[in-house]
PDB file of N, CA and C in Angstrom:
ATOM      1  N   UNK J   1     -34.150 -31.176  41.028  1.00 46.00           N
ATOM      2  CA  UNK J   1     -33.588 -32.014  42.072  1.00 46.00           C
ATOM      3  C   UNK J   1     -32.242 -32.574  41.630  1.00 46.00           C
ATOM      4  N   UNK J   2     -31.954 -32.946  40.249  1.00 51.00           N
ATOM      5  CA  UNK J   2     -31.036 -33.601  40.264  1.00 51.00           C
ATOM      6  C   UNK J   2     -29.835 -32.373  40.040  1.00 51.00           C
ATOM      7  N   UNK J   3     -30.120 -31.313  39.047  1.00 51.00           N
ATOM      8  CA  UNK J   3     -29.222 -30.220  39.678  1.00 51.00           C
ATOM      9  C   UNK J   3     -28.651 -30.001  41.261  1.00 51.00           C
ATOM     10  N   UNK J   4     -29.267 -29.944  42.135  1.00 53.00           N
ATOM     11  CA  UNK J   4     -28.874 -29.952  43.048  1.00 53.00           C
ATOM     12  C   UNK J   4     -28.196 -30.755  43.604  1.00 53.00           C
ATOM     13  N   UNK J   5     -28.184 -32.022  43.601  1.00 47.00           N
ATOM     14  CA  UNK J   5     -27.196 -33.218  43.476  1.00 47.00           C
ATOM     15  C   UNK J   5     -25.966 -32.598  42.953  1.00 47.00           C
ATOM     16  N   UNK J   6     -26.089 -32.684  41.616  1.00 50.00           N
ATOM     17  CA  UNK J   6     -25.040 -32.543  40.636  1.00 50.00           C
ATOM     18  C   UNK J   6     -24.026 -31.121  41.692  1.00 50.00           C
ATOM     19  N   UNK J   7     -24.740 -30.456  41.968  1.00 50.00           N
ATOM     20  CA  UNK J   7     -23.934 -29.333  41.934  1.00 50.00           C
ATOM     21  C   UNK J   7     -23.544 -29.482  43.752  1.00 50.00           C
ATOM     22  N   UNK J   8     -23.807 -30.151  44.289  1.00 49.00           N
ATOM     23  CA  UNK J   8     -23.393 -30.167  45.616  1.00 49.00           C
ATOM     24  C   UNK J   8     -22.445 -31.466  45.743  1.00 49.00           C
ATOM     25  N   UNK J   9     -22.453 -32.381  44.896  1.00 47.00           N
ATOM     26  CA  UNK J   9     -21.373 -32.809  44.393  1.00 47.00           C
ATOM     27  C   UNK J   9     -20.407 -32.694  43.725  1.00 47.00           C
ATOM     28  N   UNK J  10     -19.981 -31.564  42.999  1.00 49.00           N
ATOM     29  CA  UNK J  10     -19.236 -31.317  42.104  1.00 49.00           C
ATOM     30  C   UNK J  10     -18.717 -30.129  43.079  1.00 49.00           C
ATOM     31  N   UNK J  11     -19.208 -29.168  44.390  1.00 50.00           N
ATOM     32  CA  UNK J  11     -18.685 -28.454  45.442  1.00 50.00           C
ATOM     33  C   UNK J  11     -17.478 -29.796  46.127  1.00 50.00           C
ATOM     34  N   UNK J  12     -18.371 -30.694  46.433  1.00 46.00           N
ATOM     35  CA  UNK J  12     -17.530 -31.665  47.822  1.00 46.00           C
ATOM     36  C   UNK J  12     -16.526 -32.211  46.670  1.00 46.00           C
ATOM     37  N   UNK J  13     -16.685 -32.436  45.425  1.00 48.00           N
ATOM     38  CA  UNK J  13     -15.090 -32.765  45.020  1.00 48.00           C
ATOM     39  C   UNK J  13     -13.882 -31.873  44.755  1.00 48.00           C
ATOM     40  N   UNK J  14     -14.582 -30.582  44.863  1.00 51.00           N
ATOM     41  CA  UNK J  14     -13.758 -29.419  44.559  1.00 51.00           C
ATOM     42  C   UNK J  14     -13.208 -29.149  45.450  1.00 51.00           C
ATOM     43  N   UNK J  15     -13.479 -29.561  46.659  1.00 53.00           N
ATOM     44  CA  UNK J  15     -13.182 -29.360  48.339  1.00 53.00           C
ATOM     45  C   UNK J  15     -11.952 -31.090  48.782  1.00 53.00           C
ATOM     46  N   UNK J  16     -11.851 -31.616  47.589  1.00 53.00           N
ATOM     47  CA  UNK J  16     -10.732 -32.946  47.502  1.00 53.00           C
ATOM     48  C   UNK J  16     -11.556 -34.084  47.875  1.00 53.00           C
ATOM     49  N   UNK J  17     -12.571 -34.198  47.445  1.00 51.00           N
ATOM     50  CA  UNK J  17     -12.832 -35.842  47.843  1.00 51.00           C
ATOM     51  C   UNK J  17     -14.754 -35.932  47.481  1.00 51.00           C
ATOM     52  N   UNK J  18     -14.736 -37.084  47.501  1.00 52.00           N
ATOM     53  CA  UNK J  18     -16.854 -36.782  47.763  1.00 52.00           C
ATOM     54  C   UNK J  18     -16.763 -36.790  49.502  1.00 52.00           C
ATOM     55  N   UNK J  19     -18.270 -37.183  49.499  1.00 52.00           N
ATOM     56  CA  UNK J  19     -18.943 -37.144  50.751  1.00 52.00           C
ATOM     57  C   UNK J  19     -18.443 -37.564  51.924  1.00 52.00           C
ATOM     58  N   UNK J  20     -17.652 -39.358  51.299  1.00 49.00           N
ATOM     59  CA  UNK J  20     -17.050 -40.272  52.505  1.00 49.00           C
ATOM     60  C   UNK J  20     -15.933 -39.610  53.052  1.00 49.00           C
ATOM     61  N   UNK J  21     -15.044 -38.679  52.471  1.00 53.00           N
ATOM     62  CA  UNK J  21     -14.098 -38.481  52.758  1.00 53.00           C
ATOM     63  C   UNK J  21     -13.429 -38.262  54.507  1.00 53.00           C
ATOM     64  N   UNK J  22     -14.595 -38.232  55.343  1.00 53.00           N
ATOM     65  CA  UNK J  22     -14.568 -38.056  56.693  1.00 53.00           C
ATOM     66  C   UNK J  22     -14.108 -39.253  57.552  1.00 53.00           C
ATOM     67  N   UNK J  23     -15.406 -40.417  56.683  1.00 50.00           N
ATOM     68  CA  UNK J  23     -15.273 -42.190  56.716  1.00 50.00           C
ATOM     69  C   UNK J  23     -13.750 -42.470  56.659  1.00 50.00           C
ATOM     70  N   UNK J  24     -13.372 -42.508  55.277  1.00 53.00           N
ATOM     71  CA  UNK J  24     -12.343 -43.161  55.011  1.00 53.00           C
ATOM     72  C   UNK J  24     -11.305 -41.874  55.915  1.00 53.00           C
ATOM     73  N   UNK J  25     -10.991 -41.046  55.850  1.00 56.00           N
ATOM     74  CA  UNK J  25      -9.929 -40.497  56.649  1.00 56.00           C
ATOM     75  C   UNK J  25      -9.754 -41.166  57.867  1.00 56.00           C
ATOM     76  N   UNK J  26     -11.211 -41.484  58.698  1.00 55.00           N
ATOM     77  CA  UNK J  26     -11.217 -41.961  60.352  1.00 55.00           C
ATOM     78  C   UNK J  26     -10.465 -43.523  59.701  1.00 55.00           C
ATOM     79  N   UNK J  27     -11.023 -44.334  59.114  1.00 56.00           N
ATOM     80  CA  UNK J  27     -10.491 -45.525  58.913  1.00 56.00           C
ATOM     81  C   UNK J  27      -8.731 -45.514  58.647  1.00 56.00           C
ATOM     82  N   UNK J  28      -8.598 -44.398  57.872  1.00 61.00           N
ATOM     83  CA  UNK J  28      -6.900 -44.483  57.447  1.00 61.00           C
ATOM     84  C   UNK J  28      -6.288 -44.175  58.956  1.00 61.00           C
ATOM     85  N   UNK J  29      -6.649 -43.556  59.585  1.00 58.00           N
ATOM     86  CA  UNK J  29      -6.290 -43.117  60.855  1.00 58.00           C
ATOM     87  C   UNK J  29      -5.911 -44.059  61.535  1.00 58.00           C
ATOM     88  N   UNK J  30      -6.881 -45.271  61.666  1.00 57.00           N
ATOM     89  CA  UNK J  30      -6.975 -46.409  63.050  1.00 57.00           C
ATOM     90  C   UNK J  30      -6.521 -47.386  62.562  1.00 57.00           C
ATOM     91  N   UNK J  31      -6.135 -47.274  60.571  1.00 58.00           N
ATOM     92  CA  UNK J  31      -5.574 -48.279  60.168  1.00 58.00           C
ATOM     93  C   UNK J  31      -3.618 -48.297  60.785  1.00 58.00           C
ATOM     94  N   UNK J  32      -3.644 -47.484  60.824  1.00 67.00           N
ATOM     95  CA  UNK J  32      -2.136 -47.133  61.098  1.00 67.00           C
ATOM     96  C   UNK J  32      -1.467 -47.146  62.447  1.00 67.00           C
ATOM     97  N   UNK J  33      -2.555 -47.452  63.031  1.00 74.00           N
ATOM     98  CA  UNK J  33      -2.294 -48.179  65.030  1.00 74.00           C
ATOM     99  C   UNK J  33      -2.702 -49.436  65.100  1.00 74.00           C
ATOM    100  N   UNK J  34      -2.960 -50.336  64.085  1.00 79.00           N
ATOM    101  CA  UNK J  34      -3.528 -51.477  63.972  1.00 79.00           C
ATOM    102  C   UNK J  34      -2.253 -52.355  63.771  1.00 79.00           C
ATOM    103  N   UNK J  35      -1.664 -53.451  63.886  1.00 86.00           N
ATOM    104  CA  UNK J  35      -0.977 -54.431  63.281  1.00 86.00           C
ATOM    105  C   UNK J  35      -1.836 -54.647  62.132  1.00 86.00           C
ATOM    106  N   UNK J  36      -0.916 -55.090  61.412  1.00 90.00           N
ATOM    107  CA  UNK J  36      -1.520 -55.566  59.720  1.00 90.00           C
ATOM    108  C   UNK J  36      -1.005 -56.619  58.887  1.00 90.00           C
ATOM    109  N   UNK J  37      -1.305 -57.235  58.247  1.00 92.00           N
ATOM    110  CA  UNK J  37      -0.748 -58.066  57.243  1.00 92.00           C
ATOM    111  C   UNK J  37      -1.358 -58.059  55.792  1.00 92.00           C
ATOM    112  N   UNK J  38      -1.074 -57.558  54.763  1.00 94.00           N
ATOM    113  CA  UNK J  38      -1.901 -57.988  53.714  1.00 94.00           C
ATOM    114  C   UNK J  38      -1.552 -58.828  52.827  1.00 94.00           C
ATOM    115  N   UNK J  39      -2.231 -60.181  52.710  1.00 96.00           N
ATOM    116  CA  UNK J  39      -1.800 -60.867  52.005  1.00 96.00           C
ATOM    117  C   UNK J  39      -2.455 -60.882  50.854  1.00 96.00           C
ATOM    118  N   UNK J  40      -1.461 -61.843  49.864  1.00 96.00           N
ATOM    119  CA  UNK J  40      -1.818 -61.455  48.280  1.00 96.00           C
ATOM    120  C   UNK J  40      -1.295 -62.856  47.836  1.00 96.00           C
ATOM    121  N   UNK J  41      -2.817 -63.691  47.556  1.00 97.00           N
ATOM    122  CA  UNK J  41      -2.358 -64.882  47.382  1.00 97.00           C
ATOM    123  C   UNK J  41      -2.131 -64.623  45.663  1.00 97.00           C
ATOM    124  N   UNK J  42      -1.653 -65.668  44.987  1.00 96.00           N
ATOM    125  CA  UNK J  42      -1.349 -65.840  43.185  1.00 96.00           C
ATOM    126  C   UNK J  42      -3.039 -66.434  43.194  1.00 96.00           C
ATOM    127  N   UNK J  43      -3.091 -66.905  41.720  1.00 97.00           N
ATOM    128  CA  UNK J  43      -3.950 -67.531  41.790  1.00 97.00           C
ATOM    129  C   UNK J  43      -4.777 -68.249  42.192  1.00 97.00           C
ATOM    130  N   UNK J  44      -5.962 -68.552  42.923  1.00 98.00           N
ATOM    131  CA  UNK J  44      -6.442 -69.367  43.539  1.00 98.00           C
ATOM    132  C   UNK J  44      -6.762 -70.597  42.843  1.00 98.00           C
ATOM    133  N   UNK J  45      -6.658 -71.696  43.478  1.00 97.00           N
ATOM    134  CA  UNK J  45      -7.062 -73.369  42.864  1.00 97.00           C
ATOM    135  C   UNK J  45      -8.242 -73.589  44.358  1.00 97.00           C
ATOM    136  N   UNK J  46      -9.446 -74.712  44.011  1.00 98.00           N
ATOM    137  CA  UNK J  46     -10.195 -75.652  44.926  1.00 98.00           C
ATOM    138  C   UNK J  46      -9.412 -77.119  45.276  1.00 98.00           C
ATOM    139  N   UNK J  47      -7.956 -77.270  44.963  1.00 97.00           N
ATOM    140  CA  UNK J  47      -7.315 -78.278  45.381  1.00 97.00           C
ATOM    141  C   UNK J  47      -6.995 -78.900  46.679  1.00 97.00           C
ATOM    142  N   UNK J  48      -7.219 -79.521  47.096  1.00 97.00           N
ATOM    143  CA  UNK J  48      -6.902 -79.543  48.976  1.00 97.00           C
ATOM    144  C   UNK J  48      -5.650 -78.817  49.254  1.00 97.00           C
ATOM    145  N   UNK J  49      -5.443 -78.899  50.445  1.00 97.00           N
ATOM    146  CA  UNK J  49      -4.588 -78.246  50.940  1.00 97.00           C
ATOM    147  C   UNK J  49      -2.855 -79.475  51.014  1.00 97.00           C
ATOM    148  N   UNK J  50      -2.315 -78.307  50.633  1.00 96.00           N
ATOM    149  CA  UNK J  50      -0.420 -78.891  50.596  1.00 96.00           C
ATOM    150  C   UNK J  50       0.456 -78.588  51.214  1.00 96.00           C
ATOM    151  N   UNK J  51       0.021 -78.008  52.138  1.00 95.00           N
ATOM    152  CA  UNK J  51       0.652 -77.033  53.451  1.00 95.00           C
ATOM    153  C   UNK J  51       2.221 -76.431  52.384  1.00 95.00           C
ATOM    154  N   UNK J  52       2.393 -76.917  51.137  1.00 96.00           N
ATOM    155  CA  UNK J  52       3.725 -76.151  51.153  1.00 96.00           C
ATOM    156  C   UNK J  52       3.663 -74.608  50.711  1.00 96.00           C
ATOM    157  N   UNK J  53       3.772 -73.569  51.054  1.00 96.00           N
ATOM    158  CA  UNK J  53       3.647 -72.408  51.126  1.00 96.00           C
ATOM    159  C   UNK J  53       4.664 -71.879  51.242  1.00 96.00           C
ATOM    160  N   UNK J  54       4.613 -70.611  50.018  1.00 95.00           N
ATOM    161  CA  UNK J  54       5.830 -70.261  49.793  1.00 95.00           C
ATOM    162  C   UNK J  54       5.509 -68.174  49.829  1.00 95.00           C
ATOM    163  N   UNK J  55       5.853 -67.867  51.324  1.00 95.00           N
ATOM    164  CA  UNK J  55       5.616 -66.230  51.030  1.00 95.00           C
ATOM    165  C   UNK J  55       6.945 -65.150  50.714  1.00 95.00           C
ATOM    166  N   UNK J  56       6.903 -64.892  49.482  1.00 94.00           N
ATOM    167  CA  UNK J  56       7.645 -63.719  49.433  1.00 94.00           C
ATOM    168  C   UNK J  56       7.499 -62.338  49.326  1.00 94.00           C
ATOM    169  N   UNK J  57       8.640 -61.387  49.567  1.00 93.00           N
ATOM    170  CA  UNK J  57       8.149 -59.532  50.032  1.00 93.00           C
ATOM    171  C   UNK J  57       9.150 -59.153  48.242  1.00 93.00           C
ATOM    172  N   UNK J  58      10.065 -59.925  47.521  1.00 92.00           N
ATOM    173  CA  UNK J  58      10.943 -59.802  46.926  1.00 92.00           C
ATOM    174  C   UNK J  58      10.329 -59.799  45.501  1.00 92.00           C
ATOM    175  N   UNK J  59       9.889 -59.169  44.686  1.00 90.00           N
ATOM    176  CA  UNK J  59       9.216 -60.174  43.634  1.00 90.00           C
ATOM    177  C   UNK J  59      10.035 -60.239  42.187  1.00 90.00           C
ATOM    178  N   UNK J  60      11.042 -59.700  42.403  1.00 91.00           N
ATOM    179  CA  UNK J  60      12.534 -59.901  41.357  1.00 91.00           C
ATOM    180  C   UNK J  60      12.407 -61.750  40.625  1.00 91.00           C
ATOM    181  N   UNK J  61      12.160 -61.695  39.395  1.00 89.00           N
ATOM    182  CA  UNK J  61      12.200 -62.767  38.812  1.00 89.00           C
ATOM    183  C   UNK J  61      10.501 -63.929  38.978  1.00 89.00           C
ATOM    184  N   UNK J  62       9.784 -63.353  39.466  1.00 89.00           N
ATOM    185  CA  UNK J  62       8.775 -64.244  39.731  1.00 89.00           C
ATOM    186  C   UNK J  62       7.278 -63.884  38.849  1.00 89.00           C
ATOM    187  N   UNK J  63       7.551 -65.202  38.741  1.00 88.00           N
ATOM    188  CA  UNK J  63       6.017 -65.000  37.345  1.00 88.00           C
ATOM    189  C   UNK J  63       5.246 -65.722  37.516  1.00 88.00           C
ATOM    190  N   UNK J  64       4.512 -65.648  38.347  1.00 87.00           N
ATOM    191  CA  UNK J  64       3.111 -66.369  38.568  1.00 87.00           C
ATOM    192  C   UNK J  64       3.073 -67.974  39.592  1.00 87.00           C
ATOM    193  N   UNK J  65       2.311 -67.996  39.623  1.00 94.00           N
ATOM    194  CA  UNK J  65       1.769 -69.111  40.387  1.00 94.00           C
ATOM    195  C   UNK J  65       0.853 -69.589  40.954  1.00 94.00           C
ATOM    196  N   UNK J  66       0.150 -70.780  41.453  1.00 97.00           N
ATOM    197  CA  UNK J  66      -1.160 -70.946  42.316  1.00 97.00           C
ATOM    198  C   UNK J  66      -0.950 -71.537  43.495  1.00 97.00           C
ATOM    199  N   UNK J  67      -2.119 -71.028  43.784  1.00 97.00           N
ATOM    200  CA  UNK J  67      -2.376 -71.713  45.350  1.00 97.00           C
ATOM    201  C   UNK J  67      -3.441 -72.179  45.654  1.00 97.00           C
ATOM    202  N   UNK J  68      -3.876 -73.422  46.779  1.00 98.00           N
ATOM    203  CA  UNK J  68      -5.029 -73.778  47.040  1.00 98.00           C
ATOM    204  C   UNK J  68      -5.838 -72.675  48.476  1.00 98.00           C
ATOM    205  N   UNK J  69      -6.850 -72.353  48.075  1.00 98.00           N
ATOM    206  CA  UNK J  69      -7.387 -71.581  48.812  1.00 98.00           C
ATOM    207  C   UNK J  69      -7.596 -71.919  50.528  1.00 98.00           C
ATOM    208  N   UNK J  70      -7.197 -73.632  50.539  1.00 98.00           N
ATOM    209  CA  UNK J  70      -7.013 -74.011  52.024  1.00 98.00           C
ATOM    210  C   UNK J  70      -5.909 -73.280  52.512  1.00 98.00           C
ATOM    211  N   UNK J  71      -4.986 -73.423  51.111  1.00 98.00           N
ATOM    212  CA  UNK J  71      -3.645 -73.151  52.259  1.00 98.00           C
ATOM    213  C   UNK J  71      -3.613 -71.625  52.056  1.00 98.00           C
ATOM    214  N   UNK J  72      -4.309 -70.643  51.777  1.00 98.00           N
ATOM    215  CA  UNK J  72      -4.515 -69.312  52.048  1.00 98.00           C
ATOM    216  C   UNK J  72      -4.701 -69.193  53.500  1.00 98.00           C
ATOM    217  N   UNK J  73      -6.045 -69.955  53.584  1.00 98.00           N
ATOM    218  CA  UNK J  73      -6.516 -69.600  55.172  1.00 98.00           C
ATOM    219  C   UNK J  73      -5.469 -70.493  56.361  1.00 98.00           C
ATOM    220  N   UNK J  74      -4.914 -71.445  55.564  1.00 97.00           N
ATOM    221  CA  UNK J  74      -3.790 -72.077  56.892  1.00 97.00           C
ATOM    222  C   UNK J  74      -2.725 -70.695  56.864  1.00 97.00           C
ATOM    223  N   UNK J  75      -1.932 -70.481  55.916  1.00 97.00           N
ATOM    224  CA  UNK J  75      -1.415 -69.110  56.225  1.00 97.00           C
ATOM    225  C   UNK J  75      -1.952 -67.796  56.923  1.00 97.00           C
ATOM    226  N   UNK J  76      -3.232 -67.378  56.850  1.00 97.00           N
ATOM    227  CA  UNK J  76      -3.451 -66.597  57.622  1.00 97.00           C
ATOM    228  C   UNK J  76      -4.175 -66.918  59.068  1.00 97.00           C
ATOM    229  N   UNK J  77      -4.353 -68.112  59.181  1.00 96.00           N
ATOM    230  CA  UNK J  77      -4.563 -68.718  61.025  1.00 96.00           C
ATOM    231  C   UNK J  77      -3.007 -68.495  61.477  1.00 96.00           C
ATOM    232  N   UNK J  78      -2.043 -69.298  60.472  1.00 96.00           N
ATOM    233  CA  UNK J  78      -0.847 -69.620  61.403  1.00 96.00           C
ATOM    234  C   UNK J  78      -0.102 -67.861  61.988  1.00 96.00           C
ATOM    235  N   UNK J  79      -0.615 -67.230  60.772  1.00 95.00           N
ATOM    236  CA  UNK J  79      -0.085 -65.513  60.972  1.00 95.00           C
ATOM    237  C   UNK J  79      -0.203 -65.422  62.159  1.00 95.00           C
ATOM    238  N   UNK J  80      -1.531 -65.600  62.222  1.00 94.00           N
ATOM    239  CA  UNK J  80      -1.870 -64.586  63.377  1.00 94.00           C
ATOM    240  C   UNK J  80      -1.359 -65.483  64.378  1.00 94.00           C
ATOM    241  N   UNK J  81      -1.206 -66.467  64.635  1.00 94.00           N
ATOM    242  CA  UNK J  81      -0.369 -66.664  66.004  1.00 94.00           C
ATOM    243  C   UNK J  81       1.309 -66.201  66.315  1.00 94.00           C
ATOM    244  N   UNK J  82       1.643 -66.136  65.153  1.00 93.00           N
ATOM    245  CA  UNK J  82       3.217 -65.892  64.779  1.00 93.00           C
ATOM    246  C   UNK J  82       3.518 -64.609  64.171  1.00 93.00           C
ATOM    247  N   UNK J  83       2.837 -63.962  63.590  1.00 92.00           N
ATOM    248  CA  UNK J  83       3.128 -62.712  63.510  1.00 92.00           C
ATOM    249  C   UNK J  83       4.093 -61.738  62.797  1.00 92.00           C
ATOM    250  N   UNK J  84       4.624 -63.020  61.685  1.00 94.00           N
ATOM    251  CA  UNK J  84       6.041 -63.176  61.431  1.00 94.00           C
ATOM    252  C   UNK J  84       6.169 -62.043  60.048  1.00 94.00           C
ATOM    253  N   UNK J  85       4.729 -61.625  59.868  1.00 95.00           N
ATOM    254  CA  UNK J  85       5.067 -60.661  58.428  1.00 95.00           C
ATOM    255  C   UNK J  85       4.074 -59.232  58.669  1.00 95.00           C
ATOM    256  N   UNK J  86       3.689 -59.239  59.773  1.00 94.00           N
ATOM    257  CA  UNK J  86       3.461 -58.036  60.413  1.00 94.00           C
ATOM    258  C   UNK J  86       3.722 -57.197  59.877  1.00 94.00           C
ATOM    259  N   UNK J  87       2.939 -55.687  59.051  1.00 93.00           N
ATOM    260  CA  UNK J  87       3.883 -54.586  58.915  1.00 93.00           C
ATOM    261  C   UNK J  87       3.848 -54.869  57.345  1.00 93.00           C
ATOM    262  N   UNK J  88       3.673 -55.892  56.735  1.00 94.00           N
ATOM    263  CA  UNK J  88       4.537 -56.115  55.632  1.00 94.00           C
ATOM    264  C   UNK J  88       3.227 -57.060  54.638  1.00 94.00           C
ATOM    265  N   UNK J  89       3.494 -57.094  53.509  1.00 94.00           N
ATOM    266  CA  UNK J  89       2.156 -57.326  52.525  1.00 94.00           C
ATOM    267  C   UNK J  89       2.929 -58.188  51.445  1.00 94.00           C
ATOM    268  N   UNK J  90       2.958 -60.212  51.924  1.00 95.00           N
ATOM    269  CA  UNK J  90       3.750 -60.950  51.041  1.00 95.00           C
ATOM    270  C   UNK J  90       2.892 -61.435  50.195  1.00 95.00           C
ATOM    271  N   UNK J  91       3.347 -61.656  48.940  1.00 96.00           N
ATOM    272  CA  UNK J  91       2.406 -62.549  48.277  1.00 96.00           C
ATOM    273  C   UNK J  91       3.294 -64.313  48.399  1.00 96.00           C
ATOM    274  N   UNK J  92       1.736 -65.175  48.205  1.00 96.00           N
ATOM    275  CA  UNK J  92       2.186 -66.007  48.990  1.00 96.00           C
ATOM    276  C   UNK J  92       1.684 -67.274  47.186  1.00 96.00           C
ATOM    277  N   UNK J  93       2.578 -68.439  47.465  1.00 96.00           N
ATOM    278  CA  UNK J  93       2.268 -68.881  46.498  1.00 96.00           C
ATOM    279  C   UNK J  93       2.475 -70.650  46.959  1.00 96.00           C
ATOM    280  N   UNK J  94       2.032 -71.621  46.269  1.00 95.00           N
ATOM    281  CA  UNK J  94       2.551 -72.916  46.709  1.00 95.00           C
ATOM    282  C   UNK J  94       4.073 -72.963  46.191  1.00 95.00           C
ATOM    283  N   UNK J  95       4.747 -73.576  47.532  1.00 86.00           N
ATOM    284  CA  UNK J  95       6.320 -74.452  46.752  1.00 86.00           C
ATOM    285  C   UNK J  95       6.591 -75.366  46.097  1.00 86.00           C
TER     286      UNK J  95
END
């Protein structure tokens, strides 16, 4: 039994991918008619929230930083009404 595994897996990777490869293709598909944002907070802190938020696309000269995980989710409520980084994947840090 487990031969058979083995070897009908080691066909579907020879064929470029395992099993999901059908899954994830349909997903890459509908990802790409979707609006998007991916954000990429720095470090997370449990500190309240400081509304000062700082997102950049540039990352020339920048070394680290934290953020409170409130103001993650205030950045991604306010996104989605505004829409303002659409398309585009900032990492976001406190000011």
């Amino acid at each position: 039994m487990a031969r058979r595994f083995r070897a009908s897996r080691s066909r579907s990777l020879r064929q470029g991918g395992d099993r999901h490869d059908g899954v994830t293709h349909g997903a890459d598909a509908s990802a790409r008619t979707v609006d998007r944002t991916i954000v990429r907070p720095t470090v997370l802190t449990d500190k309240p929230k400081t509304g000062a938020i700082c997102a950049l696309t540039d990352l020339a000269g920048f070394h680290g930083g934290k953020i409170a995980r409130a103001d993650v989710a205030s950045f991604v409520v306010t996104e989605l009404d505004r829409a303002e980084w659409t398309g585009k994947a900032p990492l976001i840090t406190s000011a």
